[in-house]
CSV table of C-alpha atoms in Angstrom, one decimal:
chain,number,residue,atom,x,y,z
A,1,MET,CA,-41.6,-23.5,17.0
A,2,SER,CA,-39.3,-24.0,14.2
A,3,THR,CA,-35.9,-26.0,14.9
A,4,ASP,CA,-32.6,-25.5,13.7
A,5,ALA,CA,-32.9,-28.7,11.5
A,6,ASP,CA,-36.1,-27.2,10.0
A,7,ARG,CA,-34.5,-23.8,9.3
A,8,GLU,CA,-31.6,-25.9,7.4
A,9,ASP,CA,-34.0,-28.1,5.2
A,10,ARG,CA,-35.8,-24.4,4.3
A,11,VAL,CA,-32.5,-23.1,3.3
A,12,LEU,CA,-31.5,-26.0,1.6
A,13,GLU,CA,-35.2,-26.1,-0.4
A,14,ARG,CA,-34.5,-22.4,-1.3
A,15,ILE,CA,-31.2,-23.4,-2.6
A,16,GLU,CA,-32.1,-26.2,-4.6
A,17,ALA,CA,-35.3,-24.0,-6.1
A,18,PHE,CA,-33.0,-21.4,-7.0
A,19,ARG,CA,-30.3,-23.8,-8.8
A,20,ARG,CA,-33.4,-25.6,-10.8
A,21,ARG,CA,-34.6,-22.1,-12.2
A,22,ARG,CA,-34.0,-20.9,-15.7
A,23,PRO,CA,-31.2,-18.7,-16.4
A,24,ARG,CA,-32.7,-15.0,-16.8
A,25,LEU,CA,-31.5,-12.7,-19.5
A,26,LEU,CA,-30.4,-9.8,-17.5
A,27,ASP,CA,-27.9,-8.5,-20.1
A,28,THR,CA,-28.6,-5.5,-22.7
A,29,VAL,CA,-25.9,-6.5,-25.1
A,30,VAL,CA,-24.6,-9.6,-26.1
A,31,THR,CA,-20.9,-11.1,-24.9
A,32,LEU,CA,-18.8,-13.8,-25.7
A,33,SER,CA,-20.3,-15.8,-22.5
A,34,HIS,CA,-23.6,-15.9,-24.5
A,35,GLY,CA,-21.8,-18.3,-27.4
A,36,ALA,CA,-20.1,-20.2,-24.9
A,37,GLY,CA,-22.8,-23.1,-23.9
A,38,GLY,CA,-23.0,-22.4,-20.3
A,39,LYS,CA,-26.0,-20.4,-18.3
A,40,ALA,CA,-25.5,-17.1,-20.5
A,41,SER,CA,-26.2,-19.5,-23.5
A,42,ALA,CA,-29.0,-21.1,-22.0
A,43,ALA,CA,-30.6,-17.7,-21.0
A,44,LEU,CA,-30.3,-15.8,-24.3
A,45,VAL,CA,-31.4,-19.1,-26.0
A,46,ASP,CA,-34.5,-19.2,-24.1
A,47,ALA,CA,-35.3,-15.6,-23.6
A,48,VAL,CA,-35.0,-14.7,-27.2
A,49,PHE,CA,-35.1,-17.4,-29.5
A,50,VAL,CA,-37.2,-20.1,-27.8
A,51,ASP,CA,-39.3,-17.3,-26.9
A,52,ALA,CA,-39.7,-15.9,-30.4
A,53,PHE,CA,-40.0,-19.1,-32.2
A,54,ARG,CA,-41.7,-21.4,-29.7
A,55,ASN,CA,-43.0,-24.8,-30.6
A,56,ALA,CA,-42.9,-28.4,-29.4
A,57,GLU,CA,-40.2,-29.6,-31.1
A,58,LEU,CA,-37.8,-26.3,-30.3
A,59,GLU,CA,-38.4,-26.5,-26.5
A,60,GLN,CA,-36.7,-29.9,-26.7
A,61,LEU,CA,-33.4,-28.1,-27.0
A,62,GLY,CA,-31.9,-31.1,-28.7
A,63,ASP,CA,-28.9,-31.7,-30.8
A,64,ALA,CA,-31.5,-32.0,-33.7
A,65,ALA,CA,-35.2,-32.1,-34.1
A,66,VAL,CA,-37.0,-35.4,-35.0
A,67,VAL,CA,-40.1,-34.4,-37.4
A,68,VAL,CA,-42.2,-36.6,-39.7
A,69,ALA,CA,-42.5,-36.5,-43.0
A,70,THR,CA,-44.1,-38.7,-45.6
A,71,GLY,CA,-44.5,-40.9,-42.7
A,72,GLU,CA,-40.8,-41.1,-42.2
A,73,ARG,CA,-39.0,-39.8,-39.0
A,74,LEU,CA,-36.4,-37.4,-40.0
A,75,ALA,CA,-33.5,-35.5,-37.8
A,76,PHE,CA,-32.8,-32.1,-38.7
A,77,SER,CA,-29.9,-30.0,-37.4
A,78,THR,CA,-27.7,-27.0,-38.1
A,79,ASP,CA,-24.8,-25.4,-36.4
A,80,SER,CA,-22.1,-22.6,-37.2
A,81,TYR,CA,-18.2,-23.0,-36.9
A,82,VAL,CA,-15.9,-20.3,-35.9
A,83,VAL,CA,-12.7,-22.0,-34.5
A,84,LYS,CA,-9.9,-20.0,-34.2
A,85,PRO,CA,-7.1,-21.1,-35.4
A,86,LEU,CA,-8.7,-22.4,-38.4
A,87,GLN,CA,-6.4,-25.4,-38.8
A,88,PHE,CA,-4.9,-27.1,-35.4
A,89,PRO,CA,-3.7,-30.3,-34.6
A,90,GLY,CA,-5.8,-33.4,-35.4
A,91,GLY,CA,-8.1,-31.3,-37.7
A,92,SER,CA,-9.7,-28.2,-39.6
A,93,ILE,CA,-12.6,-26.0,-39.3
A,94,GLY,CA,-13.7,-28.3,-42.2
A,95,HIS,CA,-13.6,-31.3,-40.4
A,96,LEU,CA,-15.6,-30.0,-37.8
A,97,ALA,CA,-18.0,-28.5,-39.7
A,98,VAL,CA,-19.0,-32.3,-41.2
A,99,HIS,CA,-18.4,-34.1,-38.0
A,100,GLY,CA,-20.4,-31.7,-35.6
A,101,THR,CA,-23.7,-31.7,-37.5
A,102,VAL,CA,-23.0,-35.5,-38.4
A,103,ASN,CA,-22.8,-36.2,-34.4
A,104,ASP,CA,-25.6,-34.1,-33.4
A,105,LEU,CA,-28.0,-36.2,-35.8
A,106,ALA,CA,-26.4,-39.1,-34.7
A,107,VAL,CA,-26.7,-38.7,-30.7
A,108,SER,CA,-30.3,-38.0,-32.2
A,109,GLY,CA,-30.7,-41.2,-32.9
A,110,ALA,CA,-30.7,-40.6,-36.7
A,111,ARG,CA,-28.6,-42.1,-39.6
A,112,PRO,CA,-27.0,-39.0,-41.2
A,113,ARG,CA,-27.5,-38.5,-45.1
A,114,TRP,CA,-27.4,-35.0,-46.4
A,115,LEU,CA,-25.6,-32.0,-45.3
A,116,SER,CA,-25.6,-28.2,-46.5
A,117,ALA,CA,-22.9,-26.0,-46.2
A,118,ALA,CA,-22.7,-22.1,-46.4
A,119,PHE,CA,-19.3,-20.2,-46.3
A,120,VAL,CA,-18.7,-16.7,-45.1
A,121,ILE,CA,-15.5,-15.6,-46.5
A,122,GLU,CA,-13.5,-12.7,-45.4
A,123,GLU,CA,-12.0,-10.7,-48.5
A,124,GLY,CA,-8.4,-11.6,-49.0
A,125,PHE,CA,-8.5,-15.2,-47.9
A,126,GLU,CA,-6.2,-17.1,-49.7
A,127,ILE,CA,-7.9,-19.2,-52.4
A,128,ALA,CA,-5.1,-22.5,-51.9
A,129,ARG,CA,-6.1,-22.4,-48.1
A,130,LEU,CA,-9.8,-22.4,-49.0
A,131,ARG,CA,-9.4,-25.6,-51.0
A,132,GLU,CA,-7.4,-27.3,-48.0
A,133,ILE,CA,-10.4,-26.9,-45.9
A,134,VAL,CA,-12.8,-27.5,-48.3
A,135,ALA,CA,-11.1,-30.5,-49.2
A,136,ASP,CA,-11.0,-31.5,-45.4
A,137,MET,CA,-14.6,-31.1,-45.8
A,138,ALA,CA,-15.0,-33.8,-48.8
A,139,THR,CA,-12.9,-36.3,-46.6
A,140,ALA,CA,-15.0,-36.0,-43.8
A,141,ALA,CA,-18.2,-36.2,-45.3
A,142,SER,CA,-16.8,-39.4,-47.3
A,143,GLY,CA,-15.8,-40.7,-44.1
A,144,ALA,CA,-18.9,-40.2,-42.4
A,145,GLY,CA,-21.3,-41.7,-45.4
A,146,VAL,CA,-23.1,-38.4,-46.2
A,147,ASP,CA,-23.1,-36.5,-49.2
A,148,ILE,CA,-23.0,-32.4,-49.2
A,149,VAL,CA,-25.7,-31.6,-51.7
A,150,THR,CA,-26.4,-27.7,-51.3
A,151,GLY,CA,-25.0,-24.5,-50.2
A,152,ASP,CA,-24.0,-21.0,-50.2
A,153,THR,CA,-21.3,-18.5,-50.3
A,154,LYS,CA,-21.0,-15.0,-49.0
A,155,VAL,CA,-17.7,-12.8,-49.4
A,156,VAL,CA,-17.6,-10.0,-46.5
A,157,GLY,CA,-15.0,-6.8,-46.0
A,158,LYS,CA,-11.6,-7.7,-44.4
A,159,GLY,CA,-11.7,-7.7,-41.1
A,160,SER,CA,-14.9,-9.0,-40.6
A,161,ALA,CA,-14.8,-12.8,-40.4
A,162,ASP,CA,-11.7,-13.9,-38.8
A,163,GLY,CA,-10.8,-15.3,-42.1
A,164,LEU,CA,-13.9,-18.0,-42.3
A,165,TYR,CA,-17.1,-18.9,-41.0
A,166,ILE,CA,-18.8,-22.4,-42.1
A,167,SER,CA,-22.5,-23.3,-41.4
A,168,THR,CA,-23.9,-26.5,-41.6
A,169,ALA,CA,-27.3,-28.3,-41.9
A,170,GLY,CA,-27.9,-31.8,-41.8
A,171,VAL,CA,-30.8,-34.5,-42.4
A,172,GLY,CA,-31.0,-38.0,-41.0
A,173,VAL,CA,-33.3,-40.9,-41.1
A,174,VAL,CA,-34.5,-42.4,-37.5
A,175,PRO,CA,-35.4,-46.1,-38.1
A,176,ASP,CA,-38.7,-47.4,-36.9
A,177,GLY,CA,-39.1,-47.8,-33.1
A,178,ARG,CA,-35.9,-46.0,-32.0
A,179,ARG,CA,-36.5,-43.2,-29.9
A,180,LEU,CA,-34.1,-41.1,-27.1
A,181,GLY,CA,-35.2,-38.8,-24.5
A,182,ALA,CA,-34.7,-37.3,-21.5
A,183,ASP,CA,-38.1,-38.8,-20.2
A,184,LEU,CA,-36.8,-42.4,-20.4
A,185,VAL,CA,-34.0,-42.1,-18.1
A,186,ARG,CA,-34.6,-43.6,-14.9
A,187,PRO,CA,-32.7,-43.9,-11.5
A,188,GLY,CA,-30.4,-46.7,-11.4
A,189,ASP,CA,-29.1,-46.0,-15.2
A,190,ARG,CA,-25.4,-45.8,-16.0
A,191,VAL,CA,-23.8,-42.5,-17.4
A,192,VAL,CA,-21.1,-43.9,-20.2
A,193,VAL,CA,-18.9,-41.6,-22.3
A,194,SER,CA,-17.5,-43.1,-25.6
A,195,GLY,CA,-14.0,-42.1,-24.8
A,196,THR,CA,-11.4,-39.5,-23.4
A,197,LEU,CA,-12.4,-36.1,-22.5
A,198,GLY,CA,-11.2,-32.7,-23.5
A,199,ASP,CA,-8.8,-33.5,-26.3
A,200,HIS,CA,-10.3,-30.9,-28.8
A,201,GLY,CA,-10.6,-28.1,-26.7
A,202,MET,CA,-6.9,-28.0,-25.3
A,203,ALA,CA,-5.8,-28.6,-28.9
A,204,VAL,CA,-7.3,-25.6,-30.1
A,205,LEU,CA,-6.4,-23.8,-27.1
A,206,LEU,CA,-2.7,-24.6,-27.6
A,207,ALA,CA,-2.8,-24.4,-31.1
A,208,ARG,CA,-3.3,-20.4,-30.6
A,209,GLY,CA,0.1,-20.2,-29.7
A,210,GLU,CA,-0.6,-17.5,-26.9
A,211,LEU,CA,0.6,-19.7,-23.8
A,212,ALA,CA,4.2,-20.8,-23.2
A,213,LEU,CA,2.9,-24.4,-23.2
A,214,GLU,CA,3.6,-27.1,-25.7
A,215,ALA,CA,2.1,-30.5,-25.3
A,216,ASP,CA,1.2,-33.6,-27.6
A,217,ILE,CA,-2.3,-33.2,-27.8
A,218,ALA,CA,-4.6,-33.5,-30.8
A,219,SER,CA,-8.4,-32.8,-31.6
A,220,ASP,CA,-10.6,-35.7,-31.8
A,221,THR,CA,-12.6,-34.3,-34.4
A,222,ALA,CA,-14.4,-37.2,-36.0
A,223,PRO,CA,-17.9,-38.8,-37.0
A,224,VAL,CA,-19.6,-40.9,-34.0
A,225,HIS,CA,-22.4,-42.4,-35.9
A,226,ARG,CA,-20.7,-46.0,-35.9
A,227,MET,CA,-20.3,-46.1,-32.4
A,228,VAL,CA,-23.6,-45.0,-31.8
A,229,GLU,CA,-25.2,-47.7,-34.1
A,230,ALA,CA,-23.1,-50.5,-32.3
A,231,LEU,CA,-24.4,-49.1,-28.6
A,232,LEU,CA,-27.9,-49.1,-30.1
A,233,ALA,CA,-27.5,-52.5,-31.4
A,234,ALA,CA,-25.9,-54.0,-28.1
A,235,ALA,CA,-28.0,-52.1,-25.6
A,236,PRO,CA,-31.3,-51.4,-27.2
A,237,SER,CA,-32.6,-49.7,-24.2
A,238,THR,CA,-30.3,-46.8,-24.3
A,239,ARG,CA,-32.3,-43.9,-23.0
A,240,TRP,CA,-30.7,-40.7,-24.0
A,241,MET,CA,-27.3,-39.4,-25.8
A,242,ARG,CA,-25.9,-36.2,-26.0
A,243,ASP,CA,-22.3,-35.2,-27.7
A,244,ALA,CA,-20.0,-33.4,-25.3
A,245,THR,CA,-18.8,-30.2,-27.3
A,246,ARG,CA,-19.3,-26.4,-25.7
A,247,GLY,CA,-19.4,-26.8,-22.1
A,248,GLY,CA,-18.1,-30.4,-22.3
A,249,VAL,CA,-19.3,-33.0,-20.0
A,250,GLY,CA,-20.2,-30.8,-17.1
A,251,THR,CA,-22.5,-29.0,-19.0
A,252,VAL,CA,-24.1,-31.9,-20.8
A,253,CYS,CA,-24.6,-33.6,-17.3
A,254,ASN,CA,-26.4,-30.4,-16.0
A,255,GLU,CA,-28.5,-30.2,-19.0
A,256,LEU,CA,-29.7,-33.9,-18.3
A,257,ALA,CA,-30.1,-32.9,-14.6
A,258,GLN,CA,-32.6,-30.1,-15.3
A,259,ALA,CA,-34.2,-32.3,-17.9
A,260,THR,CA,-34.6,-35.2,-15.8
A,261,GLY,CA,-35.0,-33.8,-12.5
A,262,PHE,CA,-32.7,-36.6,-11.4
A,263,ALA,CA,-29.2,-36.6,-9.6
A,264,VAL,CA,-26.1,-37.4,-12.0
A,265,VAL,CA,-23.3,-38.2,-9.6
A,266,LEU,CA,-19.9,-38.7,-11.6
A,267,ASP,CA,-16.9,-40.5,-10.0
A,268,GLU,CA,-13.9,-38.8,-10.8
A,269,GLU,CA,-11.7,-41.6,-10.9
A,270,ALA,CA,-13.6,-43.4,-13.9
A,271,LEU,CA,-13.1,-40.1,-16.0
A,272,PRO,CA,-11.1,-41.1,-18.9
A,273,ILE,CA,-8.8,-37.9,-19.4
A,274,ARG,CA,-5.4,-38.3,-21.2
A,275,PRO,CA,-2.5,-37.5,-19.1
A,276,GLN,CA,-1.4,-34.7,-21.4
A,277,VAL,CA,-4.8,-32.7,-21.5
A,278,LEU,CA,-5.2,-33.5,-17.6
A,279,GLY,CA,-1.7,-32.0,-16.9
A,280,ALA,CA,-2.7,-28.7,-19.2
A,281,CYS,CA,-5.7,-28.1,-17.6
A,282,ASP,CA,-3.9,-28.2,-14.1
A,283,LEU,CA,-1.5,-25.8,-15.3
A,284,LEU,CA,-4.0,-23.6,-16.6
A,285,GLY,CA,-6.8,-23.9,-13.7
A,286,ILE,CA,-8.9,-25.6,-16.0
A,287,ASP,CA,-11.6,-27.9,-15.2
A,288,PRO,CA,-11.6,-31.0,-17.6
A,289,LEU,CA,-15.4,-31.9,-17.4
A,290,TYR,CA,-15.9,-28.6,-19.0
A,291,VAL,CA,-13.5,-28.6,-22.1
A,292,ALA,CA,-15.2,-29.2,-25.2
A,293,ASN,CA,-14.9,-32.6,-27.5
A,294,GLU,CA,-15.8,-33.0,-31.0
A,295,GLY,CA,-16.0,-36.9,-31.3
A,296,LYS,CA,-17.5,-38.1,-27.8
A,297,PHE,CA,-20.6,-38.6,-26.6
A,298,VAL,CA,-22.4,-39.1,-23.4
A,299,ALA,CA,-25.2,-41.8,-22.9
A,300,VAL,CA,-27.2,-43.0,-20.2
A,301,VAL,CA,-28.0,-46.9,-20.6
A,302,ALA,CA,-29.6,-49.4,-18.4
A,303,GLU,CA,-27.9,-50.9,-15.7
A,304,ASP,CA,-28.4,-54.3,-17.0
A,305,GLU,CA,-27.0,-53.4,-20.6
A,306,THR,CA,-23.9,-51.4,-19.2
A,307,ASP,CA,-21.5,-54.3,-19.7
A,308,ALA,CA,-22.8,-54.9,-23.4
A,309,ALA,CA,-22.7,-51.3,-24.1
A,310,LEU,CA,-19.1,-50.8,-23.1
A,311,ALA,CA,-17.9,-53.5,-25.1
A,312,ALA,CA,-19.9,-52.5,-28.3
A,313,LEU,CA,-18.2,-49.2,-27.7
A,314,ARG,CA,-14.7,-50.4,-27.2
A,315,GLY,CA,-15.1,-52.6,-30.4
A,316,GLU,CA,-15.4,-49.3,-32.5
A,317,ALA,CA,-12.5,-46.9,-33.8
A,318,GLY,CA,-12.8,-43.8,-31.2
A,319,GLY,CA,-14.3,-46.1,-28.6
A,320,GLU,CA,-11.5,-47.8,-27.1
A,321,ASP,CA,-11.6,-45.9,-24.1
A,322,ALA,CA,-15.1,-45.9,-23.2
A,323,ALA,CA,-16.1,-45.7,-19.7
A,324,VAL,CA,-18.7,-45.9,-17.0
A,325,VAL,CA,-18.5,-42.6,-15.1
A,326,GLY,CA,-21.4,-42.4,-13.2
A,327,GLU,CA,-25.2,-43.2,-12.6
A,328,ILE,CA,-28.6,-41.5,-12.3
A,329,LEU,CA,-30.0,-41.2,-9.1
A,330,ALA,CA,-33.6,-39.9,-7.6
A,331,GLU,CA,-32.1,-37.2,-5.5
A,332,PRO,CA,-30.7,-34.5,-4.8
A,333,GLU,CA,-33.1,-33.5,-7.6
A,334,GLY,CA,-31.6,-31.6,-10.4
A,335,ILE,CA,-27.9,-31.9,-9.1
A,336,VAL,CA,-24.4,-32.8,-11.0
A,337,ALA,CA,-22.2,-34.3,-8.2
A,338,LEU,CA,-18.8,-35.6,-8.3
A,339,ARG,CA,-17.2,-38.1,-6.3
A,340,THR,CA,-13.7,-36.8,-6.0
A,341,ALA,CA,-10.7,-39.0,-5.8
A,342,PHE,CA,-10.0,-38.3,-2.1
A,343,GLY,CA,-13.1,-39.8,-1.0
A,344,GLY,CA,-15.3,-36.5,-1.1
A,345,SER,CA,-17.8,-35.1,-3.1
A,346,ARG,CA,-18.8,-31.7,-5.2
A,347,ILE,CA,-21.1,-29.9,-6.9
A,348,VAL,CA,-20.6,-29.6,-10.8
A,349,ASP,CA,-22.7,-26.7,-11.6
A,350,MET,CA,-23.2,-25.1,-15.1
A,351,LEU,CA,-20.7,-22.2,-15.8
A,352,VAL,CA,-22.1,-18.9,-16.9
A,353,GLY,CA,-19.6,-19.1,-19.9
A,354,ASP,CA,-16.5,-21.1,-21.1
A,355,PRO,CA,-12.8,-20.8,-20.3
A,356,LEU,CA,-12.1,-22.0,-23.4
A,357,PRO,CA,-14.0,-19.3,-26.4
A,358,ARG,CA,-13.8,-20.2,-30.1
A,359,ILE,CA,-13.1,-23.7,-30.1
A,360,CYS,CA,-15.8,-25.0,-32.7
């Protein structure tokens, strides 16, 4: 005869099995949720794109693919930028188009070298404004030490492109002997963030002017490759990295938990969040764990290298607020949990969509 404890165990097993299951695509049309980086995005990517293009590199679903060409390991990444408004406190779509791709390469262990840039421009877009955004791209590329070496331009009819869309692709070189991956993560490892969370998403949301809310918040858009190099030099056993863009740290940690099968346990009091960002999130009912960043990353480092990792990050521009925010545990499998400031805990699930659309 089964006991109440046995029945409870079976219920918990079914719940965990359900949570670990890959999202299924049930929609018949594409919605904004499919572009938000949460469960709906994962379902679309898995059921349409991965299913059609399936190969070993693509199935890693990393920020960049690491491929071998003439004996050299290269990281290759691509992304599109559709932010609204095009210019906001702390940056513009031009900065994002460079920093986003540079950062995808960097957290894949590569040293970024070359970018391509493609522009979809709406008829009637002012040339003077286009020059400003292209100048932002040039400044960002120079600051990141990369060259924009090829590109494309298309013009579409008025009302078809919200002014301007930019797509960039990038190539970087992965040094010999360097490898990062979820398969390297072990229980006992520490979760580190390179700086404050949620700055970019809240800056863009407030810049739209649709809310009766003002705050001194600027986007954190910036290249992270120098911080990455400093981290890897100081903590050579670093396991895994990901830049926390769409979906924020909460989504990144869920992807990590799903890839490893381990638990990611975060500490709410350790999360570095600026008071202005936290206040704006509280007023709007938004969890800052899901708010996007454009100049921060999450890393998993070995426990015995944690102090060295923090010291290295805090010594770099943009890393002054780096913090250890959690740890990897063997159980509960595939779960992200948050230890709250009140001494309790709660599950941090992956959202279906995103409370802040069009932020990158």
